[in-house]
mmCIF file of C-alpha atoms in Angstrom:
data_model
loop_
_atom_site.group_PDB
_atom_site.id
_atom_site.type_symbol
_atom_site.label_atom_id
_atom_site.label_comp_id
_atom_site.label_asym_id
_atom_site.label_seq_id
_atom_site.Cartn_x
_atom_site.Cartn_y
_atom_site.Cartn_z
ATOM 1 C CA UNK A 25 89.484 276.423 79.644
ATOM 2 C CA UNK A 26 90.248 273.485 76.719
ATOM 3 C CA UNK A 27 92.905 273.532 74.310
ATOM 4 C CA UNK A 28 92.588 273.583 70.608
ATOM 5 C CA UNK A 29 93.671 270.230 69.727
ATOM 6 C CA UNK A 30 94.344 268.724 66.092
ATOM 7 C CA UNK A 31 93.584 264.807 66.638
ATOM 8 C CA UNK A 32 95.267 261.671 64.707
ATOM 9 C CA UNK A 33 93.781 259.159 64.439
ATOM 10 C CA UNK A 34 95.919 255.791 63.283
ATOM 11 C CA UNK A 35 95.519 252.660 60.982
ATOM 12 C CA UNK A 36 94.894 249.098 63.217
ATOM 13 C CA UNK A 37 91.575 247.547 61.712
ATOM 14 C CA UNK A 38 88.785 247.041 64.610
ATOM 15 C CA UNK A 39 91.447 248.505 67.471
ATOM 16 C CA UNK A 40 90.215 252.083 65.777
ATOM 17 C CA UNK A 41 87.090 251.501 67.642
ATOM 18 C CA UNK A 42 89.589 252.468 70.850
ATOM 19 C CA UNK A 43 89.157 255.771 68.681
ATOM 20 C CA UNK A 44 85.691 256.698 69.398
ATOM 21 C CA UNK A 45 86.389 257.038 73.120
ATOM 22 C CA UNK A 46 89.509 259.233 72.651
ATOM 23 C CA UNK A 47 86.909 261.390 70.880
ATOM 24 C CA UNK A 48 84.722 261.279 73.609
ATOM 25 C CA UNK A 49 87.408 262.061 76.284
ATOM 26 C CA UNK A 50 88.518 264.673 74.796
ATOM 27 C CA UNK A 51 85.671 266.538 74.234
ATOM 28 C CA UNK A 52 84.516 265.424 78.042
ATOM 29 C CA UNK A 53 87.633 267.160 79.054
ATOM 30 C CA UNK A 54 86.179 270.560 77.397
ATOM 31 C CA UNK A 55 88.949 270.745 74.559
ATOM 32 C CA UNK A 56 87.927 271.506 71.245
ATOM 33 C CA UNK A 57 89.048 269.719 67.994
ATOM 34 C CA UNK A 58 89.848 271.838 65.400
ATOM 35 C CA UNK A 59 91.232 269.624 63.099
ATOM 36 C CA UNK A 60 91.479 265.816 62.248
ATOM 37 C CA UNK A 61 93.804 263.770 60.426
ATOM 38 C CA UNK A 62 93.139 259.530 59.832
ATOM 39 C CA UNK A 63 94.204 256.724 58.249
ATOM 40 C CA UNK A 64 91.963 253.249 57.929
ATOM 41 C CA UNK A 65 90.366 252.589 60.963
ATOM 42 C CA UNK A 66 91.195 256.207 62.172
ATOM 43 C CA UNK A 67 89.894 257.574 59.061
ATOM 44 C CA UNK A 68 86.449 256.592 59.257
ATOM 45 C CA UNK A 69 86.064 257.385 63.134
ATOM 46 C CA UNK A 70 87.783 260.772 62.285
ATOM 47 C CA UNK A 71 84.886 261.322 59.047
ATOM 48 C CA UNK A 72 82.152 260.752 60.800
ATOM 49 C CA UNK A 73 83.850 262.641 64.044
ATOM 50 C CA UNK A 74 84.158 265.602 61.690
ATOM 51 C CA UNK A 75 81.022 265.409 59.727
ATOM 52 C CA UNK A 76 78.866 265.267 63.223
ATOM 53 C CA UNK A 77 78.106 262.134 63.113
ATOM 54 C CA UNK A 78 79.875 259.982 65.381
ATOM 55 C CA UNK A 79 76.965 259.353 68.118
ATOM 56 C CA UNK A 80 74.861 258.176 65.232
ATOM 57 C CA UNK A 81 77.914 255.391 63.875
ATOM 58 C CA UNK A 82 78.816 254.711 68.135
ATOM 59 C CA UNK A 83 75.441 253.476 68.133
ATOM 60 C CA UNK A 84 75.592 251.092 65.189
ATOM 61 C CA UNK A 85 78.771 250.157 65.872
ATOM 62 C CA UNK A 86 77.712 248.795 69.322
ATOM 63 C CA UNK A 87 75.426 247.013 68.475
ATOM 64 C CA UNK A 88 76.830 244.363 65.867
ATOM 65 C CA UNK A 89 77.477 240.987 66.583
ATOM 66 C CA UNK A 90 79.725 238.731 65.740
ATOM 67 C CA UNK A 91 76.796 237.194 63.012
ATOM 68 C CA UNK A 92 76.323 240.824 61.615
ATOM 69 C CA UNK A 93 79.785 241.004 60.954
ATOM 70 C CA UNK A 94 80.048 238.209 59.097
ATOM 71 C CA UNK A 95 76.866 239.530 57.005
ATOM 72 C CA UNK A 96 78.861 242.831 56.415
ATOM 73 C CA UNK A 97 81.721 241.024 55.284
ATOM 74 C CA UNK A 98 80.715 240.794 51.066
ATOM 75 C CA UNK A 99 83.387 237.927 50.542
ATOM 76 C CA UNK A 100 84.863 238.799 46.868
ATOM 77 C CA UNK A 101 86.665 236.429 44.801
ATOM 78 C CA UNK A 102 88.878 238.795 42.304
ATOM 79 C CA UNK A 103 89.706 242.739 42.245
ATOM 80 C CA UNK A 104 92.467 242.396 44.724
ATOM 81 C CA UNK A 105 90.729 241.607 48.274
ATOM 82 C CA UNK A 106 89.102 239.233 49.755
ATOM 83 C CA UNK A 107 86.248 241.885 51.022
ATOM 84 C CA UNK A 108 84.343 244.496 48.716
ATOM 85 C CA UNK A 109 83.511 246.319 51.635
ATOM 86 C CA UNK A 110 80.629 247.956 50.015
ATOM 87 C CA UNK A 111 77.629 247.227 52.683
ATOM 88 C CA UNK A 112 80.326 248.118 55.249
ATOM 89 C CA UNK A 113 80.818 251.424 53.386
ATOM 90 C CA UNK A 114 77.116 251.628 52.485
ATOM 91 C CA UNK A 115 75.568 252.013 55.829
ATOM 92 C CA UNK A 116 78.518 254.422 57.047
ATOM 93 C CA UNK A 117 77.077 256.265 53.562
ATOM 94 C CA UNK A 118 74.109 256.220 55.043
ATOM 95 C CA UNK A 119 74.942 258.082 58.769
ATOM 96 C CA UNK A 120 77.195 260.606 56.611
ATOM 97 C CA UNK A 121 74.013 261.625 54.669
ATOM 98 C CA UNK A 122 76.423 262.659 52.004
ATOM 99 C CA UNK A 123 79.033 264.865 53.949
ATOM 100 C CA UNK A 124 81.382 266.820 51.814
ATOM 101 C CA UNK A 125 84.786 266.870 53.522
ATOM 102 C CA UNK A 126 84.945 270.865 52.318
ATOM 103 C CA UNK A 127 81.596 271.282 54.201
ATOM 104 C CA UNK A 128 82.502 269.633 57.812
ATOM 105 C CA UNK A 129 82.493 271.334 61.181
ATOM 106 C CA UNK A 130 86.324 270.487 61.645
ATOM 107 C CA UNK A 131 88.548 269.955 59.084
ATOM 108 C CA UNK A 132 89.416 266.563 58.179
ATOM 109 C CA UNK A 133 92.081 264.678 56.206
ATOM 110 C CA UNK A 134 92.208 261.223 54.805
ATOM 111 C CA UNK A 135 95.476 259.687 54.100
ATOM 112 C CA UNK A 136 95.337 256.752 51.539
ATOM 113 C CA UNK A 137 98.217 255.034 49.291
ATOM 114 C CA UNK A 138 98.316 255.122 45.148
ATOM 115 C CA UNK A 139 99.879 251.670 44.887
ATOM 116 C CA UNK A 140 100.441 253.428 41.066
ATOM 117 C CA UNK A 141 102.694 256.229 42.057
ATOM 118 C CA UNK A 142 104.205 254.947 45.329
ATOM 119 C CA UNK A 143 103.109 257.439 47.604
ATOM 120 C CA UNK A 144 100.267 259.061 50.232
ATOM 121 C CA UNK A 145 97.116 260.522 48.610
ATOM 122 C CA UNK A 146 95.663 263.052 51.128
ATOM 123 C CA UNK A 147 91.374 263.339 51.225
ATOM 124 C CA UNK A 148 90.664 267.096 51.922
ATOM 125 C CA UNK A 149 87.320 267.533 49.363
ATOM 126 C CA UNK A 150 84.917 265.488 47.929
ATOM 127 C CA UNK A 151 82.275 262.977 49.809
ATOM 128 C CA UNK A 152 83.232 261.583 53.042
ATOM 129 C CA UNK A 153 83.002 258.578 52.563
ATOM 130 C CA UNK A 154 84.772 257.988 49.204
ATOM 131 C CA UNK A 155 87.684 259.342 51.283
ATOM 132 C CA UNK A 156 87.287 256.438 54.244
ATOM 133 C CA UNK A 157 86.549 253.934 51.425
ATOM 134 C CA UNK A 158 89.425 254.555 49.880
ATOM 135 C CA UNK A 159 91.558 255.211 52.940
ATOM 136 C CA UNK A 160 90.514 251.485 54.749
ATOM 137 C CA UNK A 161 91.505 249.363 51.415
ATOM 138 C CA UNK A 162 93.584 247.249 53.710
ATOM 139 C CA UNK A 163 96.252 245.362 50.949
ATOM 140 C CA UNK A 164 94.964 241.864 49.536
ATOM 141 C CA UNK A 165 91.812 241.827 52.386
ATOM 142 C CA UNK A 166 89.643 244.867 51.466
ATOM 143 C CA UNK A 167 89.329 245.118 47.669
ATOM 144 C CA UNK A 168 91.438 248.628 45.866
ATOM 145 C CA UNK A 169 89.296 251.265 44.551
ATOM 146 C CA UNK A 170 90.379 253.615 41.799
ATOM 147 C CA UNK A 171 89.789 257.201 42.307
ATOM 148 C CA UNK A 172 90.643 260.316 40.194
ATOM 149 C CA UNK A 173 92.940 257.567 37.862
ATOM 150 C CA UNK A 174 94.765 256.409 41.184
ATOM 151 C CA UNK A 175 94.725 252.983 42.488
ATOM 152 C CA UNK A 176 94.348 253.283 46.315
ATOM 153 C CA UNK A 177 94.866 251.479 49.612
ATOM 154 C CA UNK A 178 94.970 251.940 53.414
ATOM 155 C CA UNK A 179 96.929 254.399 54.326
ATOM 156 C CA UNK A 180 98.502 252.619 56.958
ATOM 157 C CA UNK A 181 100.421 251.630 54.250
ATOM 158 C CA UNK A 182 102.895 254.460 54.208
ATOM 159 C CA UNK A 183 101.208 256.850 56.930
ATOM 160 C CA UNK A 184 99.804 254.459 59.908
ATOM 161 C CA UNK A 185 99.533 257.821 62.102
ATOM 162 C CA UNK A 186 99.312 260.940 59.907
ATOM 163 C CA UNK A 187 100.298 264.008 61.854
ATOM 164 C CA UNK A 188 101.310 265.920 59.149
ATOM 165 C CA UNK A 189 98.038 267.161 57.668
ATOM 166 C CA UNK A 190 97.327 268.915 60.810
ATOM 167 C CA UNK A 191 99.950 270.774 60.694
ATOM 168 C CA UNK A 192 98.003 273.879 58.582
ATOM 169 C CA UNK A 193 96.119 274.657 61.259
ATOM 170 C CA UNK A 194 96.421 276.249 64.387
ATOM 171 C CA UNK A 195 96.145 273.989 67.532
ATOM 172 C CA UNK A 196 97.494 274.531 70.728
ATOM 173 C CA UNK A 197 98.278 270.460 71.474
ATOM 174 C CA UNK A 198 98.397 267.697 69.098
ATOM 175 C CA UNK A 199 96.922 264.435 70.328
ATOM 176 C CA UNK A 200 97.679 261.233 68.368
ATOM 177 C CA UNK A 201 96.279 258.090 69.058
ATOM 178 C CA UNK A 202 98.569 255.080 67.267
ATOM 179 C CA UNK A 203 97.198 251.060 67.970
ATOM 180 C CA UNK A 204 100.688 249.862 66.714
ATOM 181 C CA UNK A 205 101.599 249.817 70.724
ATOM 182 C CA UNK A 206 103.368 246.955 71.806
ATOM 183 C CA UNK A 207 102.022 243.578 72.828
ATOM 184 C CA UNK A 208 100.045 242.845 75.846
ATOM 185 C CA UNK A 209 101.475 238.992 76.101
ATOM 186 C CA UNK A 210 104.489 237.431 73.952
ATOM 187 C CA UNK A 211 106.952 239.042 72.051
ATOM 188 C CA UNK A 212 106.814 242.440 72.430
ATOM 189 C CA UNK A 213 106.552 245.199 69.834
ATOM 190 C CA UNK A 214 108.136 248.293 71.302
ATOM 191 C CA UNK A 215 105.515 250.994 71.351
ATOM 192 C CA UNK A 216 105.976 254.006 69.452
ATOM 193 C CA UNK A 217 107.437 256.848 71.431
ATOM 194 C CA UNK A 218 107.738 260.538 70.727
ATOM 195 C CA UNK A 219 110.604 261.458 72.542
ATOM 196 C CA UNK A 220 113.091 259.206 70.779
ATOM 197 C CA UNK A 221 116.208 260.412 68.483
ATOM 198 C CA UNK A 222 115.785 259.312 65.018
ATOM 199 C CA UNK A 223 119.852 257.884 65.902
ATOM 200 C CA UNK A 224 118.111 255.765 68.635
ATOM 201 C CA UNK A 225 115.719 254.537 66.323
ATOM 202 C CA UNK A 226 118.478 253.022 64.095
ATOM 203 C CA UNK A 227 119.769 251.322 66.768
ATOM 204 C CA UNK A 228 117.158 250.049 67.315
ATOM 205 C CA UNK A 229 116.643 248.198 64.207
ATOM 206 C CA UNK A 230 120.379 247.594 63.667
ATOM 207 C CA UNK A 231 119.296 245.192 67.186
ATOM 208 C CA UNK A 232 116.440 244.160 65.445
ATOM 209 C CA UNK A 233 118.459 242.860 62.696
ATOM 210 C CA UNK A 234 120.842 241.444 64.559
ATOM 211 C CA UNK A 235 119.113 239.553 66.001
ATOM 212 C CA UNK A 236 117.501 238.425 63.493
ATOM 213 C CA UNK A 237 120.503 236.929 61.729
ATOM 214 C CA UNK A 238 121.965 235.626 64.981
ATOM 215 C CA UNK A 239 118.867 233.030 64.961
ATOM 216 C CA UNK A 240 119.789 232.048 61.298
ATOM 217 C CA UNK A 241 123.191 231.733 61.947
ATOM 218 C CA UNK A 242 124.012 235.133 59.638
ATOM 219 C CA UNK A 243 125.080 237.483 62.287
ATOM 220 C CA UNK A 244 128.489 237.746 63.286
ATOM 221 C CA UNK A 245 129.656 238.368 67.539
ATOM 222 C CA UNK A 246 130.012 241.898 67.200
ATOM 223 C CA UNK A 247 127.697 243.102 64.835
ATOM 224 C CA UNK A 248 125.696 246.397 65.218
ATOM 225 C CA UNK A 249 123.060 246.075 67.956
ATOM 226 C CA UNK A 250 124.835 242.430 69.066
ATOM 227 C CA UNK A 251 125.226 244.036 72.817
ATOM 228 C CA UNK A 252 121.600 243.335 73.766
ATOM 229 C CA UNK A 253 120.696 240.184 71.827
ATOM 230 C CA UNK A 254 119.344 237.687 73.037
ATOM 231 C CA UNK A 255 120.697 234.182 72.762
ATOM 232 C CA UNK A 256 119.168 230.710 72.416
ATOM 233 C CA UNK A 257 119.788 227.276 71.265
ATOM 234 C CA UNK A 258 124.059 226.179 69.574
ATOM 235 C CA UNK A 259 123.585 229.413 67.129
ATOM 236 C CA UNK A 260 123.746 232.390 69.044
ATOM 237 C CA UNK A 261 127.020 233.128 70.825
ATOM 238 C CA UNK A 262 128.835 229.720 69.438
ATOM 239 C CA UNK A 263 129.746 231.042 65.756
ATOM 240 C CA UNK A 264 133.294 229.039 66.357
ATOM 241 C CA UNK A 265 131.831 225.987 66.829
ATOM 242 C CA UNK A 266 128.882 225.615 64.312
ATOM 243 C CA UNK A 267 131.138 226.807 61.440
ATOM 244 C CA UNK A 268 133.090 223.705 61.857
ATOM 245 C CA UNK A 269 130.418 221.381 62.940
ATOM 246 C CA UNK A 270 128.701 222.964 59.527
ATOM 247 C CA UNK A 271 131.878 222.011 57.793
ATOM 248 C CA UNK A 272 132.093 218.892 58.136
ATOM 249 C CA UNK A 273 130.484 216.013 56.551
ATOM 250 C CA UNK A 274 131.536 214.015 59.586
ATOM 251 C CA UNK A 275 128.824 216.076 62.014
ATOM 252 C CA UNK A 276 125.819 217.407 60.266
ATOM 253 C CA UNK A 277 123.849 219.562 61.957
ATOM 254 C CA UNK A 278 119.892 219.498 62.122
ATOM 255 C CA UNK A 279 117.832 222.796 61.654
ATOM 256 C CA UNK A 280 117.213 224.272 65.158
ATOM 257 C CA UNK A 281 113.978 225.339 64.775
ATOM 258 C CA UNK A 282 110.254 224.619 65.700
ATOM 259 C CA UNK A 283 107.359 224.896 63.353
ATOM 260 C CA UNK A 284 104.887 227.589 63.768
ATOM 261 C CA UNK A 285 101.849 227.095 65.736
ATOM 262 C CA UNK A 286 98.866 224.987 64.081
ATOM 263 C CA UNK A 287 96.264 227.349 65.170
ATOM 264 C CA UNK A 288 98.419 230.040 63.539
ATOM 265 C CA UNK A 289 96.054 231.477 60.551
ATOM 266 C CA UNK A 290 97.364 232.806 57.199
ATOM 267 C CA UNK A 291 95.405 235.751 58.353
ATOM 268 C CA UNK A 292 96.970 236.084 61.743
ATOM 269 C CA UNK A 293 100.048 235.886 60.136
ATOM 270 C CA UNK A 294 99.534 239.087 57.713
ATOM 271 C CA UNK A 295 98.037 240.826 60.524
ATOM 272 C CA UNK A 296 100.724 240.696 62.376
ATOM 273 C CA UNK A 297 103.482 241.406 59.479
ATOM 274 C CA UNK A 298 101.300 244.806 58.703
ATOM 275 C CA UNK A 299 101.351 245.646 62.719
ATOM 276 C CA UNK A 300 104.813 245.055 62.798
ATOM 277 C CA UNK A 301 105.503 247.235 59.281
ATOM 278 C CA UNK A 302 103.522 250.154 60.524
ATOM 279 C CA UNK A 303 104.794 250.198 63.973
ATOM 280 C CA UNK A 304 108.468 250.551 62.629
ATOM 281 C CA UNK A 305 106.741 253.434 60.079
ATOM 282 C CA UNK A 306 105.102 254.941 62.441
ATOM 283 C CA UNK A 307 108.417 254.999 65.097
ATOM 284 C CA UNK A 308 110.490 257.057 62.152
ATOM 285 C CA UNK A 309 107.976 259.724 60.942
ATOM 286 C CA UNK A 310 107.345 260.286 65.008
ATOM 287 C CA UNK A 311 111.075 260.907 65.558
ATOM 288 C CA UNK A 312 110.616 264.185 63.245
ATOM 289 C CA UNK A 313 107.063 265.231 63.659
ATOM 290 C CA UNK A 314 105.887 263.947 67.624
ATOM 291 C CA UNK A 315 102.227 264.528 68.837
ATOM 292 C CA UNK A 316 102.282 266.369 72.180
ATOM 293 C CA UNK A 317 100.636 263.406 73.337
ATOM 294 C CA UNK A 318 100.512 260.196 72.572
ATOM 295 C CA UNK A 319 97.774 257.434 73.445
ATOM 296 C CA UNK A 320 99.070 254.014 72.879
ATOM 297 C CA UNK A 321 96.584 250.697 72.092
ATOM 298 C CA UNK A 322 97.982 247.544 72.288
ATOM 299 C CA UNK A 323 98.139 245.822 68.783
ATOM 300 C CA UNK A 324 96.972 242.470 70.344
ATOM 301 C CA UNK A 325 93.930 244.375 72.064
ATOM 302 C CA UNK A 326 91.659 242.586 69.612
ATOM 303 C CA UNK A 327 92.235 240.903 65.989
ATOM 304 C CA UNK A 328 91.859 243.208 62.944
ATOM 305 C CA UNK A 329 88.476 242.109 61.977
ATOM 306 C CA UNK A 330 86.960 241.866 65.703
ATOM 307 C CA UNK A 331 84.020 244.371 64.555
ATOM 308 C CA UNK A 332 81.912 243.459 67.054
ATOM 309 C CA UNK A 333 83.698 244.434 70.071
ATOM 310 C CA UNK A 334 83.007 247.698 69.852
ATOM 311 C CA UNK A 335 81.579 248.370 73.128
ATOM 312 C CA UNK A 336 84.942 246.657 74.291
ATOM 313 C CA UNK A 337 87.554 249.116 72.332
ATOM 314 C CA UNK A 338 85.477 252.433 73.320
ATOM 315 C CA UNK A 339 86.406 251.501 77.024
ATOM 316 C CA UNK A 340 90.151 250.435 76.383
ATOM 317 C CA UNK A 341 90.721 253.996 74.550
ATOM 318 C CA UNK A 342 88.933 256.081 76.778
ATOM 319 C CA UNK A 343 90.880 254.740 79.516
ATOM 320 C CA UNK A 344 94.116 254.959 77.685
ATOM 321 C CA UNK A 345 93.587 258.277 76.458
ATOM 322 C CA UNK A 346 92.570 259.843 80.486
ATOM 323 C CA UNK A 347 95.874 258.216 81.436
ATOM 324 C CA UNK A 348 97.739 259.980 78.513
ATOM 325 C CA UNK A 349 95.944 263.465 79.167
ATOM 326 C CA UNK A 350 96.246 262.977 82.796
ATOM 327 C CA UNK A 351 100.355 262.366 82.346
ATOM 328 C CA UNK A 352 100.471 265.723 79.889
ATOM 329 C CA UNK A 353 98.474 267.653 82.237
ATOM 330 C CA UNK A 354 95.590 268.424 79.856
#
């Protein structure tokens, strides 16, 4: 016999699409979901989850291209984004039929940010999709929209997976499914984990800051976090040496850098600042409130605006998610 699971379902632009196959999985696996809680991404696959409509979206979701994207995309010139959003928004309108969140099968919870008032603004009435719309507002590339008085933005924001709305009700596991994993190639983002101490999450950044400052020359030998750093170029693990060759106007020293990548995009470069934000969000408000399980997507599993690799993303989170369930026994 299933469990009674309460499902969260996190902020990561066009990964969320890994979100549809945890869904499916899931209910495959003969649990029922009794609650859901989303931000972004993982708010609109969670609305139209709860409002019984997510074969009808899986469907249209598949099959856009790359072109139909790019049609969907309403480019916007002021209002604080660079995308309206509002065709996006107005066919998922469409599928919801006008859902009230008070009048869905499972109860559901949006988590958005008033940019106003400096904290998390949680959906639980009203339409369905006023609550995604407001939820996916993804800061300076989807436009703000003011609700109630409240200026709003993704949720990701402050909440990238929002397990404490499910809280109220009673579940028997809670399944949370964050796309701020780690990356696949490169430098690696370490992926959110459940079982660690909010103390070894401290140290962690202390590292992470420490490391930081040893490759600008800030951090001194025995810092916090120093025992694991890694060191390149005269910086790192010289501080003797460059403080005098830094002294003196007899041997200047050049900037030991490299410039960033040409092919490097403006955009790539937010995506991957908001990644690396929410991951390190995401990390803390784990260490006091962990799912039972967790499924893990790889940030770099596609680029936030990849909409059209749907198909693509269903696969990668069903497979994560059987691995997850498998590992928990459930």
């Amino acid at each position: 016999m299933g469990s009674r699971v309460a499902l969260v379902l996190g902020a990561g632009g066009a990964r969320g699409y890994a979100h549809i196959g945890a869904v499916q999985v899931v209910l495959e696996r003969g649990h029922e979901i009794v609650t859901i809680a989303g931000t972004s991404m993982g708010a609109l696959v969670g609305g139209v989850t709860a409002a019984g409509r997510l074969e009808e979206y899986t469907e249209w979701a598949t099959s856009l291209t790359q072109y139909d994207v790019w049609r969907l995309l309403d480019m916007n010139l002021g209002g604080g984004g660079a995308i309206r959003a509002e065709r996006v928004i107005g066919k998922v309108s469409d599928i919801l039929g006008g859902a009230l969140i008070e009048e869905c099968a499972v109860p559901f919870t949006a988590v958005a940010t008033d940019l106003n008032n400096r904290r998390e603004v949680w959906f639980q009435r009203g339409p369905v999709a006023t609550a995604i719309r407001a939820s996916v507002a993804i800061p300076s590339v989807v436009t703000p929209v003011v609700v109630g008085g409240r200026l709003l933005v993704d949720g990701g924001l402050m909440n990238p997976v929002p397990i404490e709305p499910t809280t109220a009700v009673t579940s028997d596991l809670t399944i949370a499914v964050s796309l701020q994993a780690g990356h696949t190639r490169g430098v690696d983002i370490e992926p959110a984990s459940p079982v660690r101490s909010a103390s070894a999450i401290s140290e962690s950044v202390r590292s992470l800051t420490s490391r930081v400052g040893a490759l600008i020359g800030h951090a001194t030998p025995d810092g916090p976090g120093r025992e694991g750093a890694e060191t390149t170029g005269p910086v790192a693990g010289e501080r003797d040496s460059v403080v005098e060759a830094t002294s003196s106007p007899e041997r200047p020293v050049a900037p030991d850098y490299l410039p960033a990548p040409k092919d490097l995009s403006t955009s790539e470069v937010f995506n991957r600042s908001f990644d690396t934000m929410a991951a390190l969000i995401t990390r803390y408000r784990m260490a006091s409130n962990p799912p039972d399980v967790l499924v893990s997507v790889p940030s770099d599993a596609c680029r936030t605006m990849d909409f059209h690799r749907a198909a693509e993303m269903i696969a990668l989170g069903r497979e994560l998610t059987e691995r997850a369930l498998d590992a928990a026994g459930a």
